[in-house]
PDB file of C-alpha atoms in Angstrom:
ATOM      1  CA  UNK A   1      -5.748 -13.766   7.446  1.00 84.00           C
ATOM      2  CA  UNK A   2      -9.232 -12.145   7.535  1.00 92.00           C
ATOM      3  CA  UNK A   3      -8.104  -8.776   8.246  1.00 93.00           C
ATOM      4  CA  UNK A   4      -5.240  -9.216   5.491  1.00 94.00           C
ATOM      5  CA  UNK A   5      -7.639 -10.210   3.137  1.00 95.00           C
ATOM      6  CA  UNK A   6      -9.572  -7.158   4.419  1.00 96.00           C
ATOM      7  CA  UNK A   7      -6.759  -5.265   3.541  1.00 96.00           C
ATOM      8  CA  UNK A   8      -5.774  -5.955   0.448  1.00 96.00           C
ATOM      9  CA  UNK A   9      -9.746  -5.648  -0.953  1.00 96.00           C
ATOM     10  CA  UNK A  10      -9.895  -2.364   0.581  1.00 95.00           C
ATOM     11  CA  UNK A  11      -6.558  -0.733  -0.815  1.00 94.00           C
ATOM     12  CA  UNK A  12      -8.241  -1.173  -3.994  1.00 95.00           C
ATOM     13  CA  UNK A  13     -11.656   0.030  -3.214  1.00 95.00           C
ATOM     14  CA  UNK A  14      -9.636   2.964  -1.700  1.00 92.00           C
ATOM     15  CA  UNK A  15      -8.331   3.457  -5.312  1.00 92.00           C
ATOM     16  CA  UNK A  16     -11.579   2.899  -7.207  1.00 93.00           C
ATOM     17  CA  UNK A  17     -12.471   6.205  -5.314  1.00 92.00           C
ATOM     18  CA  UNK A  18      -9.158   8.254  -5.510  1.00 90.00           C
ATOM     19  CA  UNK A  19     -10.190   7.600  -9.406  1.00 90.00           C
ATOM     20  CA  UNK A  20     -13.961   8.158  -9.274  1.00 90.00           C
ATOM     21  CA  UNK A  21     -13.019  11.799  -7.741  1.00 86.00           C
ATOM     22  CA  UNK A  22     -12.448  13.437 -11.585  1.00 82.00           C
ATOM     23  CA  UNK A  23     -16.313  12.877 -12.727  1.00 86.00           C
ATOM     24  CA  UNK A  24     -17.600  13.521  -9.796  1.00 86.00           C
ATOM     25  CA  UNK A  25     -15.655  17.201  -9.895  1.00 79.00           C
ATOM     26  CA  UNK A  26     -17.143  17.431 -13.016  1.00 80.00           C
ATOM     27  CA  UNK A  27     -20.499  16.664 -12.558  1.00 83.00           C
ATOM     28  CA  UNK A  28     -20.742  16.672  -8.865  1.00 80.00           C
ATOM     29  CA  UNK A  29     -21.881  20.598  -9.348  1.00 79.00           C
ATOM     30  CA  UNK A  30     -25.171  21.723 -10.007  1.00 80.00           C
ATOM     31  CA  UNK A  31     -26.661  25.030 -12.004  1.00 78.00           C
ATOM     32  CA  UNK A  32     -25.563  27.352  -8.969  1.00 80.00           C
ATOM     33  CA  UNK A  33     -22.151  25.753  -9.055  1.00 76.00           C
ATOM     34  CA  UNK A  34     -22.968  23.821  -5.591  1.00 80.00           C
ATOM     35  CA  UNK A  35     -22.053  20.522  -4.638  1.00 80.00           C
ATOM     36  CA  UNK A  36     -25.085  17.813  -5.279  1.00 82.00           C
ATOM     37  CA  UNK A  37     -25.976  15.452  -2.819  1.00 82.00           C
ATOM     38  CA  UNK A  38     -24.345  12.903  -3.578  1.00 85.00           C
ATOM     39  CA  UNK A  39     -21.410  14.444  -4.442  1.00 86.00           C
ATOM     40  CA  UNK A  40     -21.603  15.096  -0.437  1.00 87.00           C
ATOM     41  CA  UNK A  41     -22.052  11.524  -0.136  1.00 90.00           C
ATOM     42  CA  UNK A  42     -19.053  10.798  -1.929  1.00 91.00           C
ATOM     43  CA  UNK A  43     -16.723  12.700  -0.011  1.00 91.00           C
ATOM     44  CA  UNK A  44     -17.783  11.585   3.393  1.00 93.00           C
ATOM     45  CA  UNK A  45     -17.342   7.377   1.746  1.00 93.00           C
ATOM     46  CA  UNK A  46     -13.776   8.342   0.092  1.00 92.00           C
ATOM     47  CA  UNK A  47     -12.648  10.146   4.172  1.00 93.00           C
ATOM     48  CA  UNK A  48     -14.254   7.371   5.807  1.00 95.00           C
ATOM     49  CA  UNK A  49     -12.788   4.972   3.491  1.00 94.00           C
ATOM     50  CA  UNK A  50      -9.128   6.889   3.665  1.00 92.00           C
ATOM     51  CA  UNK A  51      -9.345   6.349   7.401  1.00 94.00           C
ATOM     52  CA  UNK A  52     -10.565   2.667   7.489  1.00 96.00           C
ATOM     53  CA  UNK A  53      -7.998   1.498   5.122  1.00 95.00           C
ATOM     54  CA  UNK A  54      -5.367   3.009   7.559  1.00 95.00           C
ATOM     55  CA  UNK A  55      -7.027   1.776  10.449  1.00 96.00           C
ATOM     56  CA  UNK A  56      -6.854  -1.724   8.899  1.00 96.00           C
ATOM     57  CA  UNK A  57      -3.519  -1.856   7.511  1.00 96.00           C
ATOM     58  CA  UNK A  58      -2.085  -1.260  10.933  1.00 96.00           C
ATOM     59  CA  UNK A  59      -4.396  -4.106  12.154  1.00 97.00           C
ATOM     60  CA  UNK A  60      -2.748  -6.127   9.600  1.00 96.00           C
ATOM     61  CA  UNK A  61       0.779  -5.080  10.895  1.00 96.00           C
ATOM     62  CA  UNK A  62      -0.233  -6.195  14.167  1.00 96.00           C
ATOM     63  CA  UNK A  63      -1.396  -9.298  13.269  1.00 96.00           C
ATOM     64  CA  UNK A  64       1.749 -10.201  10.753  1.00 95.00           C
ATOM     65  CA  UNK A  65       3.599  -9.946  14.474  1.00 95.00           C
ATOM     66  CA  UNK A  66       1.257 -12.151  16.234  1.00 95.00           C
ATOM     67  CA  UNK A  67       1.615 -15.041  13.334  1.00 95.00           C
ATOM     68  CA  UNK A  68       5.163 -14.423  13.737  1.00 94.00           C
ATOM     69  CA  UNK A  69       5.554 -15.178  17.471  1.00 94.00           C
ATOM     70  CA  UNK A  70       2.479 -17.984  16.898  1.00 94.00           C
ATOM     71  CA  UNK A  71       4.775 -19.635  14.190  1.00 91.00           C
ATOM     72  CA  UNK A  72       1.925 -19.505  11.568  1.00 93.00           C
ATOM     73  CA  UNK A  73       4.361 -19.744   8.753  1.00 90.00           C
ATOM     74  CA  UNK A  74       2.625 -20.705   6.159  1.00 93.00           C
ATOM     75  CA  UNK A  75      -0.362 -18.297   7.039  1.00 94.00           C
ATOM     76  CA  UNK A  76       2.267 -15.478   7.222  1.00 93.00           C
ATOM     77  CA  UNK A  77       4.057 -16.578   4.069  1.00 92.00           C
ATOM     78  CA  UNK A  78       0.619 -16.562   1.938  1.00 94.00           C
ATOM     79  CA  UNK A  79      -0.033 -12.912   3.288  1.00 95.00           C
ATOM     80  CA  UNK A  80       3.643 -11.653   2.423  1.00 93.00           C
ATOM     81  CA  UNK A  81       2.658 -12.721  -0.955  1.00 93.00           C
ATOM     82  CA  UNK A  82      -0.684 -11.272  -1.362  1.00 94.00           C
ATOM     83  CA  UNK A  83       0.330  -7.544   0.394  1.00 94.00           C
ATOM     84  CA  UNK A  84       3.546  -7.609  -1.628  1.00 93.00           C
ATOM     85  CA  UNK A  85       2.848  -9.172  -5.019  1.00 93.00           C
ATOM     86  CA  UNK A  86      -0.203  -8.848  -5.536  1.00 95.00           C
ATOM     87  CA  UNK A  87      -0.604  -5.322  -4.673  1.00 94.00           C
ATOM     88  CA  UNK A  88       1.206  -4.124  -7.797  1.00 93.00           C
ATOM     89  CA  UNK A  89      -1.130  -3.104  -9.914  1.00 95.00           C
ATOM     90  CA  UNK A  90      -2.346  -1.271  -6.934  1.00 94.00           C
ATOM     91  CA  UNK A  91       0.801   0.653  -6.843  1.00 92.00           C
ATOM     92  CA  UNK A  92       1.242   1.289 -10.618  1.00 92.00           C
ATOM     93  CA  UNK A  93      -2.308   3.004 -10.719  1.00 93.00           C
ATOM     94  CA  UNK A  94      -1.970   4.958  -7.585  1.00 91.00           C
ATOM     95  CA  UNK A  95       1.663   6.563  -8.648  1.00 90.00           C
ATOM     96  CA  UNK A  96      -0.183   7.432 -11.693  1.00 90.00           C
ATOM     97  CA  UNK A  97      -2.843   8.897 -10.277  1.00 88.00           C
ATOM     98  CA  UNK A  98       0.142  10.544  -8.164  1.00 84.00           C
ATOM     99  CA  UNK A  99       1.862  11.751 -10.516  1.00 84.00           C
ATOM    100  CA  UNK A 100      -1.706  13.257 -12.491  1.00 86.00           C
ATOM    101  CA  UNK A 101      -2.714  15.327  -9.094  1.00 80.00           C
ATOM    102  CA  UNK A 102       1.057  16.288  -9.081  1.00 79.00           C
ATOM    103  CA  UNK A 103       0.741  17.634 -12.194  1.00 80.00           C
ATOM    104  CA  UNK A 104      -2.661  19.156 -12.084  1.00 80.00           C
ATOM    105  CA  UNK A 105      -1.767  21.059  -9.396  1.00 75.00           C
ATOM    106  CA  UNK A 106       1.446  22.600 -10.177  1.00 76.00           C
ATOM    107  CA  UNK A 107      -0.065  23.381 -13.714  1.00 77.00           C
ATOM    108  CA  UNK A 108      -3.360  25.001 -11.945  1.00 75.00           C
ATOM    109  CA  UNK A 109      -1.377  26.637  -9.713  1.00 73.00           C
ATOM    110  CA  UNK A 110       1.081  27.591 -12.227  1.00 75.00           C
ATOM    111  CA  UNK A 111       4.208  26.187 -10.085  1.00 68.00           C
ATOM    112  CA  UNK A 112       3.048  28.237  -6.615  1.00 73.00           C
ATOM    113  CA  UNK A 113       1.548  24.800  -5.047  1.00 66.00           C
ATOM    114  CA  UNK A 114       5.623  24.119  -5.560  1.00 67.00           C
ATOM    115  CA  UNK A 115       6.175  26.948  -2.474  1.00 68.00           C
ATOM    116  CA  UNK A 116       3.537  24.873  -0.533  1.00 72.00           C
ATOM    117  CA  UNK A 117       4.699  21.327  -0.850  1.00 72.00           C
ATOM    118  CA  UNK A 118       2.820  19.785   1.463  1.00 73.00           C
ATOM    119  CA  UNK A 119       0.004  19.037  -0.921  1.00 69.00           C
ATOM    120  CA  UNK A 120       2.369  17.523  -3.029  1.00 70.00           C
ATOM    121  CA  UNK A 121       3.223  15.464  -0.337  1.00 77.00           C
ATOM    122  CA  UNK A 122       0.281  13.810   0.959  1.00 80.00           C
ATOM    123  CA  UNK A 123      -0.122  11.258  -1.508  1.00 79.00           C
ATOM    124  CA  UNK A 124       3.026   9.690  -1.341  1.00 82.00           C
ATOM    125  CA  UNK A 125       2.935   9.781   2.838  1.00 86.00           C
ATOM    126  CA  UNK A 126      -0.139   8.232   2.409  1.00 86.00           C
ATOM    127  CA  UNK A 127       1.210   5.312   0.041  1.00 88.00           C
ATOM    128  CA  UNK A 128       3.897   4.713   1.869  1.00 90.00           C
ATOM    129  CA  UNK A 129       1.985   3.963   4.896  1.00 92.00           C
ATOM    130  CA  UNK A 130       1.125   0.967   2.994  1.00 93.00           C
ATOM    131  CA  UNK A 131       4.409  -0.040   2.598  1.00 94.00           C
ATOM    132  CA  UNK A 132       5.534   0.303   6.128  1.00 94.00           C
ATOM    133  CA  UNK A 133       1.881  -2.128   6.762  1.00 95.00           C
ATOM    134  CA  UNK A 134       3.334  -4.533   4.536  1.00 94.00           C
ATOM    135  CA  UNK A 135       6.332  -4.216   5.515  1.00 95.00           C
ATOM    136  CA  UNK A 136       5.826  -6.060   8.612  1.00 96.00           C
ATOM    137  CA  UNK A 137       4.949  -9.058   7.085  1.00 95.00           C
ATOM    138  CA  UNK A 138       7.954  -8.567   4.669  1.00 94.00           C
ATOM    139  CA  UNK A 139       9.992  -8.254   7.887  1.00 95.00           C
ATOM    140  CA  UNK A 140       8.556 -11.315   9.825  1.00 95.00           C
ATOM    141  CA  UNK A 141       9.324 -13.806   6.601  1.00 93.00           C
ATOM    142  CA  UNK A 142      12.705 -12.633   6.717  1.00 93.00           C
ATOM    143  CA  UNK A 143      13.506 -13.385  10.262  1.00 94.00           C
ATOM    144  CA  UNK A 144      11.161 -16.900   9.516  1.00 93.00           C
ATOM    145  CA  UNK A 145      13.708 -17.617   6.405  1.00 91.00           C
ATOM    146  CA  UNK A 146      16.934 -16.730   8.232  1.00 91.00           C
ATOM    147  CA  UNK A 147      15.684 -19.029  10.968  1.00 91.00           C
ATOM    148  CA  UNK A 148      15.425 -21.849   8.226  1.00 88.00           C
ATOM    149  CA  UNK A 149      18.128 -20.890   5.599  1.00 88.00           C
ATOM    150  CA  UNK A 150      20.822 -18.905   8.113  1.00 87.00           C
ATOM    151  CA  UNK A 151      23.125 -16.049   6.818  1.00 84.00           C
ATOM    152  CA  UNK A 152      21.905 -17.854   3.500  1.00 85.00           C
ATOM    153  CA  UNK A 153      19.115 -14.857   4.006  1.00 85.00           C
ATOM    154  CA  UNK A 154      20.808 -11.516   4.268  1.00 88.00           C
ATOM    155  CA  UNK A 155      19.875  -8.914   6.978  1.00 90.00           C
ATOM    156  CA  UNK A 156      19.393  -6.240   4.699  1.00 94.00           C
ATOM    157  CA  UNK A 157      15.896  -7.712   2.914  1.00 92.00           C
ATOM    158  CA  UNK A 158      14.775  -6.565   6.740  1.00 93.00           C
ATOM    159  CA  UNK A 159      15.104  -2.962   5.556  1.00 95.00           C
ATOM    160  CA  UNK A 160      14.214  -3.004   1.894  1.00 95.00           C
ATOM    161  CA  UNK A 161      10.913  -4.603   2.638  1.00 95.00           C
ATOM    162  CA  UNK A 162       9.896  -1.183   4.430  1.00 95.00           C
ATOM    163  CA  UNK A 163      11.144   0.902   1.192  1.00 93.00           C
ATOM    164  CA  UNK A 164       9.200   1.197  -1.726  1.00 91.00           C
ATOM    165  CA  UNK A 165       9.755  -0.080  -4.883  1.00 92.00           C
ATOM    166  CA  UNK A 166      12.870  -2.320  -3.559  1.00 94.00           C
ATOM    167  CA  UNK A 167      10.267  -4.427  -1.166  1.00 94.00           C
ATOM    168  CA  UNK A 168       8.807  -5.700  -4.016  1.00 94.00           C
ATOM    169  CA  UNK A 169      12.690  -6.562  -5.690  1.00 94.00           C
ATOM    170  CA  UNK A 170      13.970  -7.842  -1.796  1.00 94.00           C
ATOM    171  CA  UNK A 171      10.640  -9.979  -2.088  1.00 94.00           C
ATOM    172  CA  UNK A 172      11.160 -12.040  -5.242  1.00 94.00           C
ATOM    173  CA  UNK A 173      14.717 -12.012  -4.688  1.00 94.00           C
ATOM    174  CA  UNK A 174      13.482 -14.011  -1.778  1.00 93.00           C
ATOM    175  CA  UNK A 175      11.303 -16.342  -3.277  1.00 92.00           C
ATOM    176  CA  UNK A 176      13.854 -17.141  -5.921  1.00 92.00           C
ATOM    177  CA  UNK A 177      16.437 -18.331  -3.349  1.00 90.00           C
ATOM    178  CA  UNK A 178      13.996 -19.866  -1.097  1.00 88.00           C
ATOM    179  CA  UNK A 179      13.421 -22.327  -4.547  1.00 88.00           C
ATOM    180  CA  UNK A 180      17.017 -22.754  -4.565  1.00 87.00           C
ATOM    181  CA  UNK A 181      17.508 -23.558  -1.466  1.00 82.00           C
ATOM    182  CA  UNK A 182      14.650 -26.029  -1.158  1.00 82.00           C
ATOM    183  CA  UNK A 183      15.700 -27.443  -4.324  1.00 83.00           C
ATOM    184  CA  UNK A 184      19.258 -28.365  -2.767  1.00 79.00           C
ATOM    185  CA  UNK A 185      17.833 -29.968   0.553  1.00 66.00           C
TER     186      UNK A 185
END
């Protein structure tokens, strides 16, 4: 739980500095239009940070398999909720900050970046790497729910909790019939 928990702090510490990344263009220059020091700092935290966070969300999909075939429900359960729920707000601010590079560059670039997409690109491959992290733990509660509840859990919540968007709908779809369910027993 220690590296989910790990996790989850440092997707948003990851997003603190996507955001921090406008001032410091702006001020980060000095009289000779050079980068300041700590401008240099910056850069070298956010790629360090950018890798780390990686690093440790696929530690995190490792470990939602190992509670899985340890039968840590409960442990498992707790983490689908805090990489899938409570990551939201994460999610909202980083597709805006998406979609405000997006535009930025096609604008400063008057639609040529458009010929290149691969800039474009690189956010969103990078977010959804998060998804596919999570995902794993979305993926281990449903086979841990189908082995309680049956076909009363469908197979396809297996494959939305690895798309975006519909991971988060497949999750409290979920948690609404796993009420249900436990309410009838």
């Amino acid at each position: 739980m220690k590296t989910v928990k790990a996790f989850f702090v440092m997707l948003y510490i990851q997003l603190a500095l996507q955001y921090c990344i406008i001032p410091i263009v702006l001020f980060g220059l000095d009289e000779n239009g050079e980068f300041r020091v700590w401008t240099h700092f910056y850069f070298i935290v956010a790629l360090l940070s950018f890798i780390a966070v990686q690093i440790v969300g696929c530690l995190s999909a490792a470990a939602a398999v190992k509670m899985h075939m340890k039968s840590e429900y409960e442990t498992l359960e707790k983490s689908w909720t805090l990489l899938k729920l409570k990551t939201i707000p994460f999610y909202i601010l980083n597709f805006i900050y998406g979609l405000a590079y997006t535009v930025t560059l096609i604008g400063a670039s008057r639609g040529m970046v458009v010929l290149f997409i691969f800039p474009l690109l690189i956010p969103i491959w990078y977010t959804c790497a998060f998804i596919v992290q999570s995902g794993f733990f979305g993926a281990a509660n449903v086979a841990m729910l189908r082995k309680k509840y049956g076909d009363n859990i469908s197979l396809i919540h297996y494959v939305l909790q690895f798309v975006p968007v519909l991971d988060v709908l497949s999750t409290i779809i979920l948690k609404s019939k796993c009420k249900k369910l436990q309410t009838t027993e």
